[in-house]
Tab-separated table of C-alpha atoms in Angstrom:
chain	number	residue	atom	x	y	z
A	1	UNK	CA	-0.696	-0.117	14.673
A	2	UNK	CA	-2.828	-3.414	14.574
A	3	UNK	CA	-6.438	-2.907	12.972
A	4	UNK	CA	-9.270	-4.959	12.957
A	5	UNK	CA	-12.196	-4.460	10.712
A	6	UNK	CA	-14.823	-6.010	9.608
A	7	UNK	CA	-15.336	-8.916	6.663
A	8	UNK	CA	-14.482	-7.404	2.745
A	9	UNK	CA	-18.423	-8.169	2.252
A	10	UNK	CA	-19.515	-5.988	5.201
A	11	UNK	CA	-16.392	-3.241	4.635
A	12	UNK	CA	-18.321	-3.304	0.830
A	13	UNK	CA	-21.737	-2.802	1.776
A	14	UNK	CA	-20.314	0.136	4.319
A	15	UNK	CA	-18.399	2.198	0.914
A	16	UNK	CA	-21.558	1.889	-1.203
A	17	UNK	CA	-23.694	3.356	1.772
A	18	UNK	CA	-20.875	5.974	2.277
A	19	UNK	CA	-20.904	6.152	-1.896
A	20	UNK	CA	-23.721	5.236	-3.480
A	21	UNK	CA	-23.372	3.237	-6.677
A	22	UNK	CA	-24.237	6.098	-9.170
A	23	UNK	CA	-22.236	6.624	-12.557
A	24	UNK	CA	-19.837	9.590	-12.010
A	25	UNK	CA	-21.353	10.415	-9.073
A	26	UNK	CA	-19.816	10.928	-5.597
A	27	UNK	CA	-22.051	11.142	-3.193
A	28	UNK	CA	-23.139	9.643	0.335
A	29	UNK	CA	-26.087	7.464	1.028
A	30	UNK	CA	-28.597	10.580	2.873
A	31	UNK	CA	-30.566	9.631	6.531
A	32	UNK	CA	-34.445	9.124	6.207
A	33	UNK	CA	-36.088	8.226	8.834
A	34	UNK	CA	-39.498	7.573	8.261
A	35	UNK	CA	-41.553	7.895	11.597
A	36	UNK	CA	-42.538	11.517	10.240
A	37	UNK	CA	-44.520	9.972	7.075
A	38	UNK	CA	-45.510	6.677	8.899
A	39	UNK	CA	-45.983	4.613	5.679
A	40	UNK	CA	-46.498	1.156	6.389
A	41	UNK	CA	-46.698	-1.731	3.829
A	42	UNK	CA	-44.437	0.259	1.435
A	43	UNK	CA	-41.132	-1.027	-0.709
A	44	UNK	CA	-38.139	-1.004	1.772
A	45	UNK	CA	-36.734	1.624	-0.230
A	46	UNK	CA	-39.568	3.633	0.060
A	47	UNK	CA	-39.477	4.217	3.743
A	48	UNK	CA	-35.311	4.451	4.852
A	49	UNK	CA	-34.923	0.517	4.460
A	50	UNK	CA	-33.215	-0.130	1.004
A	51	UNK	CA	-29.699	-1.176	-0.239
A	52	UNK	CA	-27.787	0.970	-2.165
A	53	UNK	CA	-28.697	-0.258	-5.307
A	54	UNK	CA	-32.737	-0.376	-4.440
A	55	UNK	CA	-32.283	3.347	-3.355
A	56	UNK	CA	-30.300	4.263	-7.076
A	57	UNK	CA	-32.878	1.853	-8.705
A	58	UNK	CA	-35.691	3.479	-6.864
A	59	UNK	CA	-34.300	7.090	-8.014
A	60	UNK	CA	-33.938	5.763	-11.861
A	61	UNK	CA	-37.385	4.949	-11.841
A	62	UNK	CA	-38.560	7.993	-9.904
A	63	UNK	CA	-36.769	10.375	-12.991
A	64	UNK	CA	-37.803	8.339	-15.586
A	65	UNK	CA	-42.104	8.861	-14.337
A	66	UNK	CA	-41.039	12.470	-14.273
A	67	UNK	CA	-38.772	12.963	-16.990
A	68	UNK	CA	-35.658	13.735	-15.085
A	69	UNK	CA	-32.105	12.857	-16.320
A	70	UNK	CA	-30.263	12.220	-13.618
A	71	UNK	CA	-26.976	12.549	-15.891
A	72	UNK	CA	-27.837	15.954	-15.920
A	73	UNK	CA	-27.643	16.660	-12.282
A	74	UNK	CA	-24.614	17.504	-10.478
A	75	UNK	CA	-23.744	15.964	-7.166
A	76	UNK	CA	-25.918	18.802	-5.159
A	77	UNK	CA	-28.743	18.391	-7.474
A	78	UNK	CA	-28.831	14.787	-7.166
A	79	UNK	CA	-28.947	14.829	-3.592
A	80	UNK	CA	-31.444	17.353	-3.690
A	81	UNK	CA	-33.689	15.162	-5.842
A	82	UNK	CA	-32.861	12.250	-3.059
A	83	UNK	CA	-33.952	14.171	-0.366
A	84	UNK	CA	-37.210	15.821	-1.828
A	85	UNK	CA	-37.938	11.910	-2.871
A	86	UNK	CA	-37.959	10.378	0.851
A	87	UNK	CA	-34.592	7.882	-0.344
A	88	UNK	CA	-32.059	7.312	1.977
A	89	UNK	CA	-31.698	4.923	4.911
A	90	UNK	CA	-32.231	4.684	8.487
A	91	UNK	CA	-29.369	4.133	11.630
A	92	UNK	CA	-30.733	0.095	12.225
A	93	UNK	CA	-31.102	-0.265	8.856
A	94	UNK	CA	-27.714	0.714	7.388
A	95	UNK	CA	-26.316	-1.555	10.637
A	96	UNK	CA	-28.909	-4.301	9.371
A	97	UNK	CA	-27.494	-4.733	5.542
A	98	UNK	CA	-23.925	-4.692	7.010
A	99	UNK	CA	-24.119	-7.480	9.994
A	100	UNK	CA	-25.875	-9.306	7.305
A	101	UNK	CA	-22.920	-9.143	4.914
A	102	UNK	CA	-20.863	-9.703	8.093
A	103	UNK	CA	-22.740	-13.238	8.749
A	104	UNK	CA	-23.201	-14.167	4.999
A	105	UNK	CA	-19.302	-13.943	4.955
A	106	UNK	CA	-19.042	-15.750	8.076
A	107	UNK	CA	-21.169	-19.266	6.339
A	108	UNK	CA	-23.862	-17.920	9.046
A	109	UNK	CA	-27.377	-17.823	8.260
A	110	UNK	CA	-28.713	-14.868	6.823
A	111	UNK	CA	-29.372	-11.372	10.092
A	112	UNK	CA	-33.390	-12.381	9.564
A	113	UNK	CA	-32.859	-15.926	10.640
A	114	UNK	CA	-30.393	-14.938	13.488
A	115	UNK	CA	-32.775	-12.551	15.149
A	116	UNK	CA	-35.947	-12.620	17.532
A	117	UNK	CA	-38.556	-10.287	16.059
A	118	UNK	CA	-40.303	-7.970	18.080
A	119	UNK	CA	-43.504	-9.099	19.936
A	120	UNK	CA	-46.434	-8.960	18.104
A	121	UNK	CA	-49.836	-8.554	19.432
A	122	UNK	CA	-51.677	-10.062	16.644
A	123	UNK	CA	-51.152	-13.470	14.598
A	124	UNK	CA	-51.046	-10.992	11.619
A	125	UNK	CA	-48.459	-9.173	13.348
A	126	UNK	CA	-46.398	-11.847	14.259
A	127	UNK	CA	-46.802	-12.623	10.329
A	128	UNK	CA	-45.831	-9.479	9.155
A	129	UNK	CA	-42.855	-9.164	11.977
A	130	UNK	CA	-41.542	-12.659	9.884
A	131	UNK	CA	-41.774	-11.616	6.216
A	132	UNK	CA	-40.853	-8.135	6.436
A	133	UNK	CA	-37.944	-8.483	8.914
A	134	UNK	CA	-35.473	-6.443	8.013
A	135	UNK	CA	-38.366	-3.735	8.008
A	136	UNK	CA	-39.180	-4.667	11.899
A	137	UNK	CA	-35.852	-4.644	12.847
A	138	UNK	CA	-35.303	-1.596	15.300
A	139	UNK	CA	-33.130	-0.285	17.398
A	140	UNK	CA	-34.483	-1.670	20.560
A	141	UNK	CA	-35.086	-5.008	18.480
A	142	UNK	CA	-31.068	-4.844	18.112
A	143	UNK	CA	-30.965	-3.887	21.670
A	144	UNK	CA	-33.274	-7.048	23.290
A	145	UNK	CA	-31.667	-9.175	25.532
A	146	UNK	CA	-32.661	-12.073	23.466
A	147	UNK	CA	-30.662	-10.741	20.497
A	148	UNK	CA	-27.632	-9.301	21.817
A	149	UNK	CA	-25.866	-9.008	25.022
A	150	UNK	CA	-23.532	-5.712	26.471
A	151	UNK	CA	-19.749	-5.549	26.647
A	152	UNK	CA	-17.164	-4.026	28.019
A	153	UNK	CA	-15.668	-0.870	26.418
A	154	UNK	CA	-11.928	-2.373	26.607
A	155	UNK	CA	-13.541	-5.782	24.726
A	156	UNK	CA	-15.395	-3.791	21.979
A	157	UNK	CA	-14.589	-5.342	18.370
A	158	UNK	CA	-15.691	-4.948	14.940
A	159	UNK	CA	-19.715	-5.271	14.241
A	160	UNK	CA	-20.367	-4.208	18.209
A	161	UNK	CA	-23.596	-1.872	18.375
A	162	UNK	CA	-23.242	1.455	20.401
A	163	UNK	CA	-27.209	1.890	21.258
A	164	UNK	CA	-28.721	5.158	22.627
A	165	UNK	CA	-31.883	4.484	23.916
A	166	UNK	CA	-34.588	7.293	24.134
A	167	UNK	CA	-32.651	9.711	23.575
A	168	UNK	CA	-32.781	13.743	22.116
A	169	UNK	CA	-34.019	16.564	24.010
A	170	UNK	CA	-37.522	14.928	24.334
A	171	UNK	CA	-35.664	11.414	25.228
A	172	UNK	CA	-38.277	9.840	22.344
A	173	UNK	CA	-35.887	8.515	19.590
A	174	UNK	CA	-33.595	5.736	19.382
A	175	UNK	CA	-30.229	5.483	17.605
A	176	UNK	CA	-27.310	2.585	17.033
A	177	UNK	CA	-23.638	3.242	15.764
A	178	UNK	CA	-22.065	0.403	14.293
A	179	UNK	CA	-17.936	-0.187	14.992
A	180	UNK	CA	-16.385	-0.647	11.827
A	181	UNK	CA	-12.427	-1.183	13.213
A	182	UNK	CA	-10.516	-1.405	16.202
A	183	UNK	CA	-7.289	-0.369	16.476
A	184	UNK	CA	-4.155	0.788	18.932
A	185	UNK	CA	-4.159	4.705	18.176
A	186	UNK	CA	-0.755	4.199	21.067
A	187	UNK	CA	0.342	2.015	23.100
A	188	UNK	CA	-2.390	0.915	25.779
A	189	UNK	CA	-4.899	3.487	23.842
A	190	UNK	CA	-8.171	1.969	21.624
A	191	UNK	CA	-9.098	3.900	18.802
A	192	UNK	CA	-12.610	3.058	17.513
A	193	UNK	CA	-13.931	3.611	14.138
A	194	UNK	CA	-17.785	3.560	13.423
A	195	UNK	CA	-20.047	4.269	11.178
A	196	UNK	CA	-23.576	5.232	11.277
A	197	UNK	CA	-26.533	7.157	9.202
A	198	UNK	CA	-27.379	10.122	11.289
A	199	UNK	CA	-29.350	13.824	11.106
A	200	UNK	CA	-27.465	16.547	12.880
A	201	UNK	CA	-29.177	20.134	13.689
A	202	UNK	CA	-26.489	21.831	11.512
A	203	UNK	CA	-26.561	19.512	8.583
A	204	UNK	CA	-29.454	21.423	7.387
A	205	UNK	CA	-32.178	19.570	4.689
A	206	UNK	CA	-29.284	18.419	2.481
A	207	UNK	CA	-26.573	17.360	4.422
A	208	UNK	CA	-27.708	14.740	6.901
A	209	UNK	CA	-25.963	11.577	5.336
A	210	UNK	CA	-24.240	8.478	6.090
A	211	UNK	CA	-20.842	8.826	7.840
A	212	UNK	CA	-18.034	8.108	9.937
A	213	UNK	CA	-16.507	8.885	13.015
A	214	UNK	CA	-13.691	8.166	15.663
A	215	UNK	CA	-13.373	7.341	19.462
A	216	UNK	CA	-10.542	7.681	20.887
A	217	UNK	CA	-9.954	6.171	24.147
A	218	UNK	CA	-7.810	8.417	25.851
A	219	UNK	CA	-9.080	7.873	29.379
A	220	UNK	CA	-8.639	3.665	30.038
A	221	UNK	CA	-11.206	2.709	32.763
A	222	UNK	CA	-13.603	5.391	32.447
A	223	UNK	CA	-17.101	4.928	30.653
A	224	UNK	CA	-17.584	5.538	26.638
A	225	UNK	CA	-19.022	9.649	27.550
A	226	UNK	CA	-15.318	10.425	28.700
A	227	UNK	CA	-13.454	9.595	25.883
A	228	UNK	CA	-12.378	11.758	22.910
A	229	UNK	CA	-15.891	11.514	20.210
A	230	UNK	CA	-14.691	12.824	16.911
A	231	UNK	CA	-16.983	13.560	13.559
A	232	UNK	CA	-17.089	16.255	10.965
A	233	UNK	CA	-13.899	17.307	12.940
A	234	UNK	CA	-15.898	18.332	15.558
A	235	UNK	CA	-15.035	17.168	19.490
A	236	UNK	CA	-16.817	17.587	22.768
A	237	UNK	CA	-20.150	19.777	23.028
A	238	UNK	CA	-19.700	20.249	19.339
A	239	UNK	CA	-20.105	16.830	18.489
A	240	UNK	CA	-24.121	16.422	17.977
A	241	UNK	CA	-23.640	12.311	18.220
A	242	UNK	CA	-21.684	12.687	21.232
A	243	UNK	CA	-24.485	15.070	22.786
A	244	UNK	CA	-26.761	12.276	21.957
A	245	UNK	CA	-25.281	9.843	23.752
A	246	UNK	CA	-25.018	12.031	26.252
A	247	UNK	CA	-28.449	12.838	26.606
A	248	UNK	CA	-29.550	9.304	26.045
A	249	UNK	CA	-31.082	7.302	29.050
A	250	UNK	CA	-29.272	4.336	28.211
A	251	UNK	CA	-25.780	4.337	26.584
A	252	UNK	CA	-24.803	0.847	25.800
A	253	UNK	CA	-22.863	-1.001	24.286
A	254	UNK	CA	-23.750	-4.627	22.696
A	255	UNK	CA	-23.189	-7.487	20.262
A	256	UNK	CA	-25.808	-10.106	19.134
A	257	UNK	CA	-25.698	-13.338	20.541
A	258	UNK	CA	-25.622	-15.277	17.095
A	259	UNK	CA	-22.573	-13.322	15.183
């Protein structure tokens, strides 16, 4: 079976998001999404933006201002105290740190300089848009035709975007999976691996998290819906990522123009 995955740098980013870098701890990066506080201005970290290590610096901090030893905690405690503290990271920007590993490792400039911004209606806007990139860059700012450009399901590769736009039962959120490997699952069959920071209904407060998932292509020539979605062992109508692509007005997917 012939794999291909993306750069060591990228692939490292990807196991501290799935693991973040806490002693003895084992435990996966948690999805925050931060369009229910709407805090604006704030520390990356502070609103579903940060690294790894901002989001276990961020939590050091937070225990020491409240007397909290986080060597104490077990792995279920410490996620609690993750989740009651807003720290965790958001789909584009989990995909953002990791295509900008990708094009450091490639001698590329770093994702900010490779991207358009988002139009701005002000000159302050268009200011803010340039200094806090990373925490403009959207799904829909991966998804512009000046950034990237769609592709064909049999010439997906590694650090392709799968983008669901407006999607969920109200068709009013956004989402991006990014493909971490390609591979021949058997002969004349794709099986793609990608990764993505995501809130199902049944994960419950605690256990919407970083993760990974499969898709098999077991039906050549057909669109991405009618393949074989896998995650948390769940297929089919039990797979909440494939219902959202499913329920998503556009189903796409894409890879930027300057990777």
């Amino acid at each position: 079976m012939t794999t291909h995955t993306l750069s060591r740098e990228a692939e490292g980013v990807i196991k501290e998001y799935l693991r973040l870098p806490f002693p003895d701890r084992e435990i996966a990066c948690l999805y925050y999404n931060n369009r229910r506080r709407h805090l604006r201005g704030s520390l990356a970290v502070l609103v579903g933006k940060g690294r790894p290590v901002d989001i276990v610096d961020e939590a050091a901090l937070l225990a020491r201002q409240e007397k909290t030893d986080l060597n104490q905690l077990d792995n279920q405690q410490l996620k609690k105290f993750l989740v009651d503290h807003h720290l965790g990271v958001d789909c584009s920007a989990l995909v953002y740190h990791v295509l900008d590993a990708e094009a450091r490792s490639k001698k590329k400039l770093p994702l900010h300089k490779l991207l358009f911004p988002p139009p701005a209606r002000t000159p302050l806007g268009w200011l803010r848009s340039r200094l806090r990139s990373m925490e403009n860059t959207s799904v829909s700012v991966f998804a512009d035709e000046k950034n990237s450009q769609t592709i064909a399901l049999e010439d997906i590769q590694p650090g392709d975007l799968l983008i669901f736009l407006r999607t969920g039962e109200k068709h009013d959120r956004d989402h991006v999976l990014l493909v971490e490997a390609v591979g021949d699952d058997q002969p004349g069959a794709k099986l793609i691996s990608y990764v993505h920071s995501f809130e199902w209904r049944s994960d419950g407060r605690y256990g919407r998290e970083v993760r990974r998932g499969t898709i098999r292509c077991v039906a050549p020539g057909h669109p991405l819906l009618e393949q074989e979605w896998q995650e948390k062992n769940k297929l089919g109508v039990e797979n909440e990522t494939w219902q959202h692509a499913k329920l998503a007005d556009r189903l796409e997917i894409r890879r930027l123009r300057q990777l």
